[in-house]
Short mmCIF file of C-alpha atoms and ligand atoms in Angstrom, two decimals:
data_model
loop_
_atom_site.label_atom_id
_atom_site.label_comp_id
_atom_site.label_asym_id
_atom_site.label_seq_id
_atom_site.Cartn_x
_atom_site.Cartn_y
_atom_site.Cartn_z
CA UNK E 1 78.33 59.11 142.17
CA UNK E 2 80.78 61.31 143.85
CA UNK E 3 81.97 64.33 142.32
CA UNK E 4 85.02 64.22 140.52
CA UNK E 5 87.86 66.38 142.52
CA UNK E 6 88.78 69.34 140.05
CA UNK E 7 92.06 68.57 140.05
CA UNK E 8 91.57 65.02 138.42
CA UNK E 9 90.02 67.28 135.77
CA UNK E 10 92.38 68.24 132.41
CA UNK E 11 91.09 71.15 130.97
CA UNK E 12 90.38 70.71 127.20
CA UNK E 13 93.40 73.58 126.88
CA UNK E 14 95.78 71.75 128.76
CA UNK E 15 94.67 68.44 127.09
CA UNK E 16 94.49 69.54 123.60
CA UNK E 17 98.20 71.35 123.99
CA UNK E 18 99.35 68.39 125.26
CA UNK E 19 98.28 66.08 122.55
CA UNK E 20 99.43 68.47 120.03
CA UNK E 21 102.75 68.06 121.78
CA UNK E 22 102.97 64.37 121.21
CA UNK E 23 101.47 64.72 117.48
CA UNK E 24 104.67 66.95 117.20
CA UNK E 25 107.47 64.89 118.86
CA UNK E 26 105.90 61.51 116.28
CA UNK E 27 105.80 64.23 113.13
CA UNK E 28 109.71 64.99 114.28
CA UNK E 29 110.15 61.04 114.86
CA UNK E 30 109.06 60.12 111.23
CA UNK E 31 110.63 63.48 109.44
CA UNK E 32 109.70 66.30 107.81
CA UNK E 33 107.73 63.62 105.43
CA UNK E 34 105.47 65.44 103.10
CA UNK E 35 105.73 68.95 103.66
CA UNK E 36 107.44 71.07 100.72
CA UNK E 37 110.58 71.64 100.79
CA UNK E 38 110.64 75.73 101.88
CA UNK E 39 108.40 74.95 104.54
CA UNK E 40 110.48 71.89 105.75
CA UNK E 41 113.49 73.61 105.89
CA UNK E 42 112.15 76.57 107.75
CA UNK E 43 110.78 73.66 110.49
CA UNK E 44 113.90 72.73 110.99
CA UNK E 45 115.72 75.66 112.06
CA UNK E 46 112.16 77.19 114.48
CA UNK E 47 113.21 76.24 118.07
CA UNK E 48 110.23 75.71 120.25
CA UNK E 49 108.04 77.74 121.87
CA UNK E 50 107.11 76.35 125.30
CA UNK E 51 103.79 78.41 126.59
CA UNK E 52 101.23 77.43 129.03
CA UNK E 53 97.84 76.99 127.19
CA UNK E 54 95.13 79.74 128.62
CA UNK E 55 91.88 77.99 128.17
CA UNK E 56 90.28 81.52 128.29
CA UNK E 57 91.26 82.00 124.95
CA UNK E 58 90.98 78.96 123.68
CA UNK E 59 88.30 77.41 120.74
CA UNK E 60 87.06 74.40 119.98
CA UNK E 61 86.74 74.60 116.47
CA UNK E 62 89.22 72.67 114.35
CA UNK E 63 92.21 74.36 113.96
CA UNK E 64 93.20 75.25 110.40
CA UNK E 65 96.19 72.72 109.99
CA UNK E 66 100.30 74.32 110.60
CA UNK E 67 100.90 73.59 106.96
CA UNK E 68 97.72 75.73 105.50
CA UNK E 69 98.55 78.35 108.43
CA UNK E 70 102.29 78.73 107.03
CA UNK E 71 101.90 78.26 103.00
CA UNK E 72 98.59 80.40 102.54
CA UNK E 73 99.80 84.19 103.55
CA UNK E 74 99.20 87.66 103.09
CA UNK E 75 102.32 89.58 103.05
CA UNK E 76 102.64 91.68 100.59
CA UNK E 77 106.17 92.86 100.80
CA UNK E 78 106.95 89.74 99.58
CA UNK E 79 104.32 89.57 96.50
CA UNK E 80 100.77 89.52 96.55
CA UNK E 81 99.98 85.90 95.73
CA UNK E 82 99.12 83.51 98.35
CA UNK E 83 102.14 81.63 98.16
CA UNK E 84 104.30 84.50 97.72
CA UNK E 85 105.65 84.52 101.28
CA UNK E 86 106.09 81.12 101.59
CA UNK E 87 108.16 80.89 98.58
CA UNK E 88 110.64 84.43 99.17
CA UNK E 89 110.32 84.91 103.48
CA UNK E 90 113.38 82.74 104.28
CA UNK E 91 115.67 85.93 103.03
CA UNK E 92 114.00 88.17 105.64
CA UNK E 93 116.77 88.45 108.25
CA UNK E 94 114.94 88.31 111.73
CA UNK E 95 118.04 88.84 113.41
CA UNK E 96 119.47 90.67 115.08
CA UNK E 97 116.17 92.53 115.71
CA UNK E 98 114.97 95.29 118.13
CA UNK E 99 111.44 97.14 118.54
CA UNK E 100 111.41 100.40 119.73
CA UNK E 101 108.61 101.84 121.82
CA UNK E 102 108.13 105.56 121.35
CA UNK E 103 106.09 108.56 121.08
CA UNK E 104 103.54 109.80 123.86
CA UNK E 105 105.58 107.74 126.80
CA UNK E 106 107.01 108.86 129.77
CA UNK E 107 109.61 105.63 129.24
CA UNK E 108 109.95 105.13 125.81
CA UNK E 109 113.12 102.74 124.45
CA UNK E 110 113.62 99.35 122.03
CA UNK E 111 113.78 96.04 123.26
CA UNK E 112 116.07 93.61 122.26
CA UNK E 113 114.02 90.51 120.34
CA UNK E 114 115.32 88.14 123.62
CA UNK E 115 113.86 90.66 126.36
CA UNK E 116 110.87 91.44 124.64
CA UNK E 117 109.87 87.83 124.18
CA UNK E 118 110.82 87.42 128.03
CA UNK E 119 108.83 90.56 129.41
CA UNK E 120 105.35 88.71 130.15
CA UNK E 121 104.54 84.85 130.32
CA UNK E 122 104.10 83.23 127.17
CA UNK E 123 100.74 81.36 126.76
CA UNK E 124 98.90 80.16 123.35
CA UNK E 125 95.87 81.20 122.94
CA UNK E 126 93.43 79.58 119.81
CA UNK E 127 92.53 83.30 117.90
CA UNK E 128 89.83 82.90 114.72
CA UNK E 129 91.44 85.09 111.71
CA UNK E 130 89.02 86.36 109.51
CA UNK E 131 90.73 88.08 106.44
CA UNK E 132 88.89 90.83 104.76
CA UNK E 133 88.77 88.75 101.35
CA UNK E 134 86.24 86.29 103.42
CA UNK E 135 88.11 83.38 104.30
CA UNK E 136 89.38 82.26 107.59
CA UNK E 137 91.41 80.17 109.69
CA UNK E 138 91.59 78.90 113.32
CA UNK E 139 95.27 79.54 114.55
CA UNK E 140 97.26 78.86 117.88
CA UNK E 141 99.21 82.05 118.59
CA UNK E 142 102.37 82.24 121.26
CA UNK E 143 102.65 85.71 123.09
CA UNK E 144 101.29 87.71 125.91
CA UNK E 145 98.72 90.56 125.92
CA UNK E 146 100.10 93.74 124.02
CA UNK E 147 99.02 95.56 127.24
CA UNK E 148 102.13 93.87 128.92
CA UNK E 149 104.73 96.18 126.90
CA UNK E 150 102.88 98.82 126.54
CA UNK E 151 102.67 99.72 130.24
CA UNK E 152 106.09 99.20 130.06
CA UNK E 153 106.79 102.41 128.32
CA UNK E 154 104.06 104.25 130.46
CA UNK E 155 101.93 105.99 127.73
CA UNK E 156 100.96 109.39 128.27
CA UNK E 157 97.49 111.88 128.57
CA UNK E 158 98.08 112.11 124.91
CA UNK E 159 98.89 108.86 124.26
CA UNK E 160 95.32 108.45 121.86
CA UNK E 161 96.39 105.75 119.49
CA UNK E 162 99.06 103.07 118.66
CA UNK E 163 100.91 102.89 115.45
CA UNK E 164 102.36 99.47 114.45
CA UNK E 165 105.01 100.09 111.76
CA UNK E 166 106.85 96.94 109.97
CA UNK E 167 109.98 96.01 108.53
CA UNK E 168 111.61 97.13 104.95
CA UNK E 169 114.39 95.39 103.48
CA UNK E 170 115.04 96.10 100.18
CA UNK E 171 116.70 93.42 98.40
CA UNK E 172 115.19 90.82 100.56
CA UNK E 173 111.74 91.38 99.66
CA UNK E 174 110.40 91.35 96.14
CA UNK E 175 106.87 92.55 96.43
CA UNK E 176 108.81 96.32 97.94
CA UNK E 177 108.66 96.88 93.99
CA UNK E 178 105.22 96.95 93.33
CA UNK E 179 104.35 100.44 94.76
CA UNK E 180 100.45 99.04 95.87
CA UNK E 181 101.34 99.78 98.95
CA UNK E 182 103.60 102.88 100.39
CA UNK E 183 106.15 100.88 102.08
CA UNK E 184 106.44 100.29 105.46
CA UNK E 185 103.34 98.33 106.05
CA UNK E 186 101.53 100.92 108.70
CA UNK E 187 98.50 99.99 110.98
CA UNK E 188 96.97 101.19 114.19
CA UNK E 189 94.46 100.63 117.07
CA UNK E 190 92.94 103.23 119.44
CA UNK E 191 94.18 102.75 122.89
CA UNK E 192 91.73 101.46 124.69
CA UNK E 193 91.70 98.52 121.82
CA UNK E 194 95.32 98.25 122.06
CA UNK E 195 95.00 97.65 125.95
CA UNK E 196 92.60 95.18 125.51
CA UNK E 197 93.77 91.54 126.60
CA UNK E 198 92.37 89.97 123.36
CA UNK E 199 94.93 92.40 122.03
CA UNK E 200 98.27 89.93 121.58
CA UNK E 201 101.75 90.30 120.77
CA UNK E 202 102.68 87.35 118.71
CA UNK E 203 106.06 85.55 118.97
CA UNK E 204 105.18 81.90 118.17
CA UNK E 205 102.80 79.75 116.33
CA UNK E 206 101.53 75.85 116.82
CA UNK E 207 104.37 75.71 119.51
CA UNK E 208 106.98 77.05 117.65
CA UNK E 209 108.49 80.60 116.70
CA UNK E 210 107.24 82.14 113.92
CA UNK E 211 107.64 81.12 110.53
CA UNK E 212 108.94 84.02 108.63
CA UNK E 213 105.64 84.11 106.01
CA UNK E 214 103.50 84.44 109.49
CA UNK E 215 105.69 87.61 110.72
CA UNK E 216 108.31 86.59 112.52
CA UNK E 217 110.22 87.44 115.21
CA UNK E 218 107.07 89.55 116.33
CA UNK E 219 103.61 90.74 114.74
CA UNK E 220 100.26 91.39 116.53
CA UNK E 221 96.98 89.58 116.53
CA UNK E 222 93.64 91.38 116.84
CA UNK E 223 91.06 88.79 116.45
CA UNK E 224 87.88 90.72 116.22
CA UNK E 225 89.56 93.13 113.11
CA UNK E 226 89.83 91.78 109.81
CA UNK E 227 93.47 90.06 109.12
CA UNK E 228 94.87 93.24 107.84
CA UNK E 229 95.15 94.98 110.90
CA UNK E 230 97.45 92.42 112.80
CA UNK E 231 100.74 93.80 110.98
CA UNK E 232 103.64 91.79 110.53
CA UNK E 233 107.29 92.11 111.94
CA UNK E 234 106.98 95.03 113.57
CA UNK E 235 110.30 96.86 113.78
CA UNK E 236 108.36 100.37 116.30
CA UNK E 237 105.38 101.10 117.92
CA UNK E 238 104.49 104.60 118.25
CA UNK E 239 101.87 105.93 121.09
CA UNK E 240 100.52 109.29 119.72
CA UNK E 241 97.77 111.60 119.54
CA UNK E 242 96.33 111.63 116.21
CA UNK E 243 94.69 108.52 114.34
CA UNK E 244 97.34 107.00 111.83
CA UNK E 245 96.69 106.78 108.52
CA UNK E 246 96.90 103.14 107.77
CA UNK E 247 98.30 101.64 104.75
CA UNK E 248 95.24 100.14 103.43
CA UNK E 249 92.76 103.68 104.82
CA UNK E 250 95.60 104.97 102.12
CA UNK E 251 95.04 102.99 99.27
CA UNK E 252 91.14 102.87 99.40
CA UNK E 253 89.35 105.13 102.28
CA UNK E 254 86.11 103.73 101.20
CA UNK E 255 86.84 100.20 101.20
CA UNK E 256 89.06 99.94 104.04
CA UNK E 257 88.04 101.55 107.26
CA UNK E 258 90.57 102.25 110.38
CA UNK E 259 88.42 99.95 112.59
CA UNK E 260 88.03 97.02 110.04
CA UNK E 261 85.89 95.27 112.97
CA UNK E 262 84.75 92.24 111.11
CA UNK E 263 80.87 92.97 110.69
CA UNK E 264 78.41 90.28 109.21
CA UNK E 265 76.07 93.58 108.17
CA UNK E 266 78.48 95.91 106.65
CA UNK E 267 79.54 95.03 103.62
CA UNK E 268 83.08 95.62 101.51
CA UNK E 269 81.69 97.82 98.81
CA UNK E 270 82.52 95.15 96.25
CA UNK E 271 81.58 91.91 97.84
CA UNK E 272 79.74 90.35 101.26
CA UNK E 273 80.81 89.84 104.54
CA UNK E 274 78.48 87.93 105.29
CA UNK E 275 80.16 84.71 105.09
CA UNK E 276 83.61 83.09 104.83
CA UNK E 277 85.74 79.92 103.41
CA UNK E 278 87.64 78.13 106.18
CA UNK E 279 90.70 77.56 104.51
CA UNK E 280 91.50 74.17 104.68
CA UNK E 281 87.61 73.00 104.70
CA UNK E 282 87.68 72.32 100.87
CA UNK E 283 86.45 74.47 97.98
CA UNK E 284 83.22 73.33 97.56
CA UNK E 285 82.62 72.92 101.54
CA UNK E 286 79.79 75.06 102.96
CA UNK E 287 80.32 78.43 103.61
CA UNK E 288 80.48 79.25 107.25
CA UNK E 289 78.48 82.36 108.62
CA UNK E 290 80.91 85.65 109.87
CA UNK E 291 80.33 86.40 113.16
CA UNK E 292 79.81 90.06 114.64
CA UNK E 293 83.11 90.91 115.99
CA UNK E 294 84.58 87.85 114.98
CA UNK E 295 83.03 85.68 117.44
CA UNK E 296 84.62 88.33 120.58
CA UNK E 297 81.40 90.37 120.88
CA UNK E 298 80.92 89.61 124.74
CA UNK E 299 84.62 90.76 124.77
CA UNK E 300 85.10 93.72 122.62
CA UNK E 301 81.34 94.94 121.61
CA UNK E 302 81.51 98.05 124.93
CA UNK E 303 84.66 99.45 123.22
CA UNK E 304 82.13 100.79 120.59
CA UNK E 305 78.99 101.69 122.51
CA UNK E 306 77.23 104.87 121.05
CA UNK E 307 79.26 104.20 117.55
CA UNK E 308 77.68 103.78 113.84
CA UNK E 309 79.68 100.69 112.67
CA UNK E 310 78.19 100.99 109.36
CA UNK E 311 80.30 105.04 109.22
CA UNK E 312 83.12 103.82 111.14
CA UNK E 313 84.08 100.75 109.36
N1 MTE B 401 103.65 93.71 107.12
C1 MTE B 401 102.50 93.17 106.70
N2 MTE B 401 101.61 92.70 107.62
C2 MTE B 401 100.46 92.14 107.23
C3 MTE B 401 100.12 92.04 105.85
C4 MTE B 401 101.08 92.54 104.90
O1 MTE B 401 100.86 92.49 103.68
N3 MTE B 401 102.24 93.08 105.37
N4 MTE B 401 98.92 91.45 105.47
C5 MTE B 401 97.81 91.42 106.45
C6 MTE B 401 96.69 90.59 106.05
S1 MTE B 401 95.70 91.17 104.79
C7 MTE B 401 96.35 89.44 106.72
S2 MTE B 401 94.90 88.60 106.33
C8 MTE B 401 97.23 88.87 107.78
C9 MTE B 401 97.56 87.42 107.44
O2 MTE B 401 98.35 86.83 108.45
P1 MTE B 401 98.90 85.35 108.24
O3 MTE B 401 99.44 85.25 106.84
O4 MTE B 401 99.95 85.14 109.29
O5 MTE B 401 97.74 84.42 108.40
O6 MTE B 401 98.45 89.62 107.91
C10 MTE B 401 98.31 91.02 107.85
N5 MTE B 401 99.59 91.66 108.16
MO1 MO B 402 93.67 90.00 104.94
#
């Protein structure tokens, strides 16, 4: 049999987008159907988010469906239940909204929502999220590599760490009043994790821009950290020199580490790791085994040679 020329091959990424596009355009065709009412409306006003699929970030496991991925949230400036963000989001105003690059950089400044989302290509990427309350989800992110801006600003010598620090609007969020948390949202990655490619500045998900509940107009995704270091709407990023103390390293130093790699073997001090729910799967479906590093171990493991995960958790 001859070979097949390559370029009569689809990649699964370019295949799977595609379908997912049509799926889309028959959802549109039939209406908004059975999706609750909140999360209806908000599909109606997110544009699209045309982004070329990069099958080397891409899974095959079944993806955790658009309706779990935007009704089942953490966010906790808007209440810490589940559906919390789902329910109160829509009175976050996402615009207009700038991000402002500072700190250790030779060319620090904010970017305008538009030109930040215009700085690199857009491409989706299929990320696993693995929340530190062991359950996941399987979710296709639009956005580039955070690398992208941040050579933008040219980070300095001293440039050590990133800080990501989110949005407060008082009035429009209803969790601000429960003091858990010492508002803003703050969390951080060491350079060299924050220049990583896996490393992704978020803009869009499943094709379109973000749902409010998911961070919008711009959080990050680090896929090999547990969910609570991928802060949401980020209004600054700060390079500097010292490690940030991070909202939840605040709360609970010995439950919550800065790295919050997800880690099979370490355990959260009250509960395992060593598993996690697939949201979506079912209540009473089997439990699915945590990966080291998420599943990103060929990728990430080097950036933590030499280091005692079980001390720096
Ligand atoms: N600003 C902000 N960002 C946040 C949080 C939050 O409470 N506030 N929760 C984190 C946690 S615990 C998780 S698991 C992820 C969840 O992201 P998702 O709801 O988009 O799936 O967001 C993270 N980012
Ligand atoms: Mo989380």
């Amino acid at each position: 049999m001859p070979p097949i020329a390559a370029s009569e091959i689809t990649p699964e990424a370019v295949w799977l987008s595609r379908r997912r596009w049509l799926q889309q355009a028959a959802a549109l065709a039939l209406g908004a159907g059975g999706l609750p009412p909140a999360l209806a409306a908000a599909d109606a006003s997110r544009p699209a988010l045309p982004a070329a699929p990069n099958p080397e970030y891409w899974l095959s496991n079944k993806q955790t469906s658009e309706k779990d991925v935007s009704s089942y949230n953490n966010f906790y400036e808007f209440g810490t239940g589940k559906t919390d963000p789902l329910e109160y989001a829509a009175k976050m105003q996402t615009s207009p909204w700038t991000v402002s690059v500072e700190g250790e950089a030779a060319r620090p400044r904010s970017f305008d929502i538009d030109d930040l989302r215009k700085l690199a290509g857009l491409e989706e990427r299929i990320y696993r999220l693995r929340c530190v309350e062991a359950w996941s989800m399987v979710i296709p992110w639009t956005g580039y590599s955070l690398a992208a801006l941040l050579k933008q600003v040219e980070p300095t010598s001293k440039a050590k760490y990133v800080e990501f620090v989110t949005v407060v609007q008082p009035g429009n969020m209803p969790g601000l009043g429960d003091r858990i948390i010492d508002w803003p949202y703050v969390e951080g990655l060491r350079i060299d994790e924050a220049m990583h490619p896996l490393t992704m500045l978020v803009f869009g998900v499943y094709g379109k821009t973000l749902p409010n509940q998911n961070g919008a107009p711009v959080r990050v995704a680090i896929p090999w950290k547990y969910g609570f270091k991928s802060g949401k709407s980020l209004v600054k990023i700060r390079l500097v020199e010292k490690m940030p103390v991070t909202s939840w390293v605040k709360i609970a130093p010995r439950e919550y580490g800065f790295y919050a790699n997800v880690n099979p073997g370490v355990p959260h001090p009250r509960w395992s790791q060593a598993t996690e729910r697939r949201i979506g799967d079912g209540f009473f479906a089997p439990r699915v085994d945590t990966l080291m590093f998420n599943g990103y171990a060929d990728q990430v493991a080097s950036l933590y040679a030499g280091m005692d995960l079980g001390k720096n958790y």
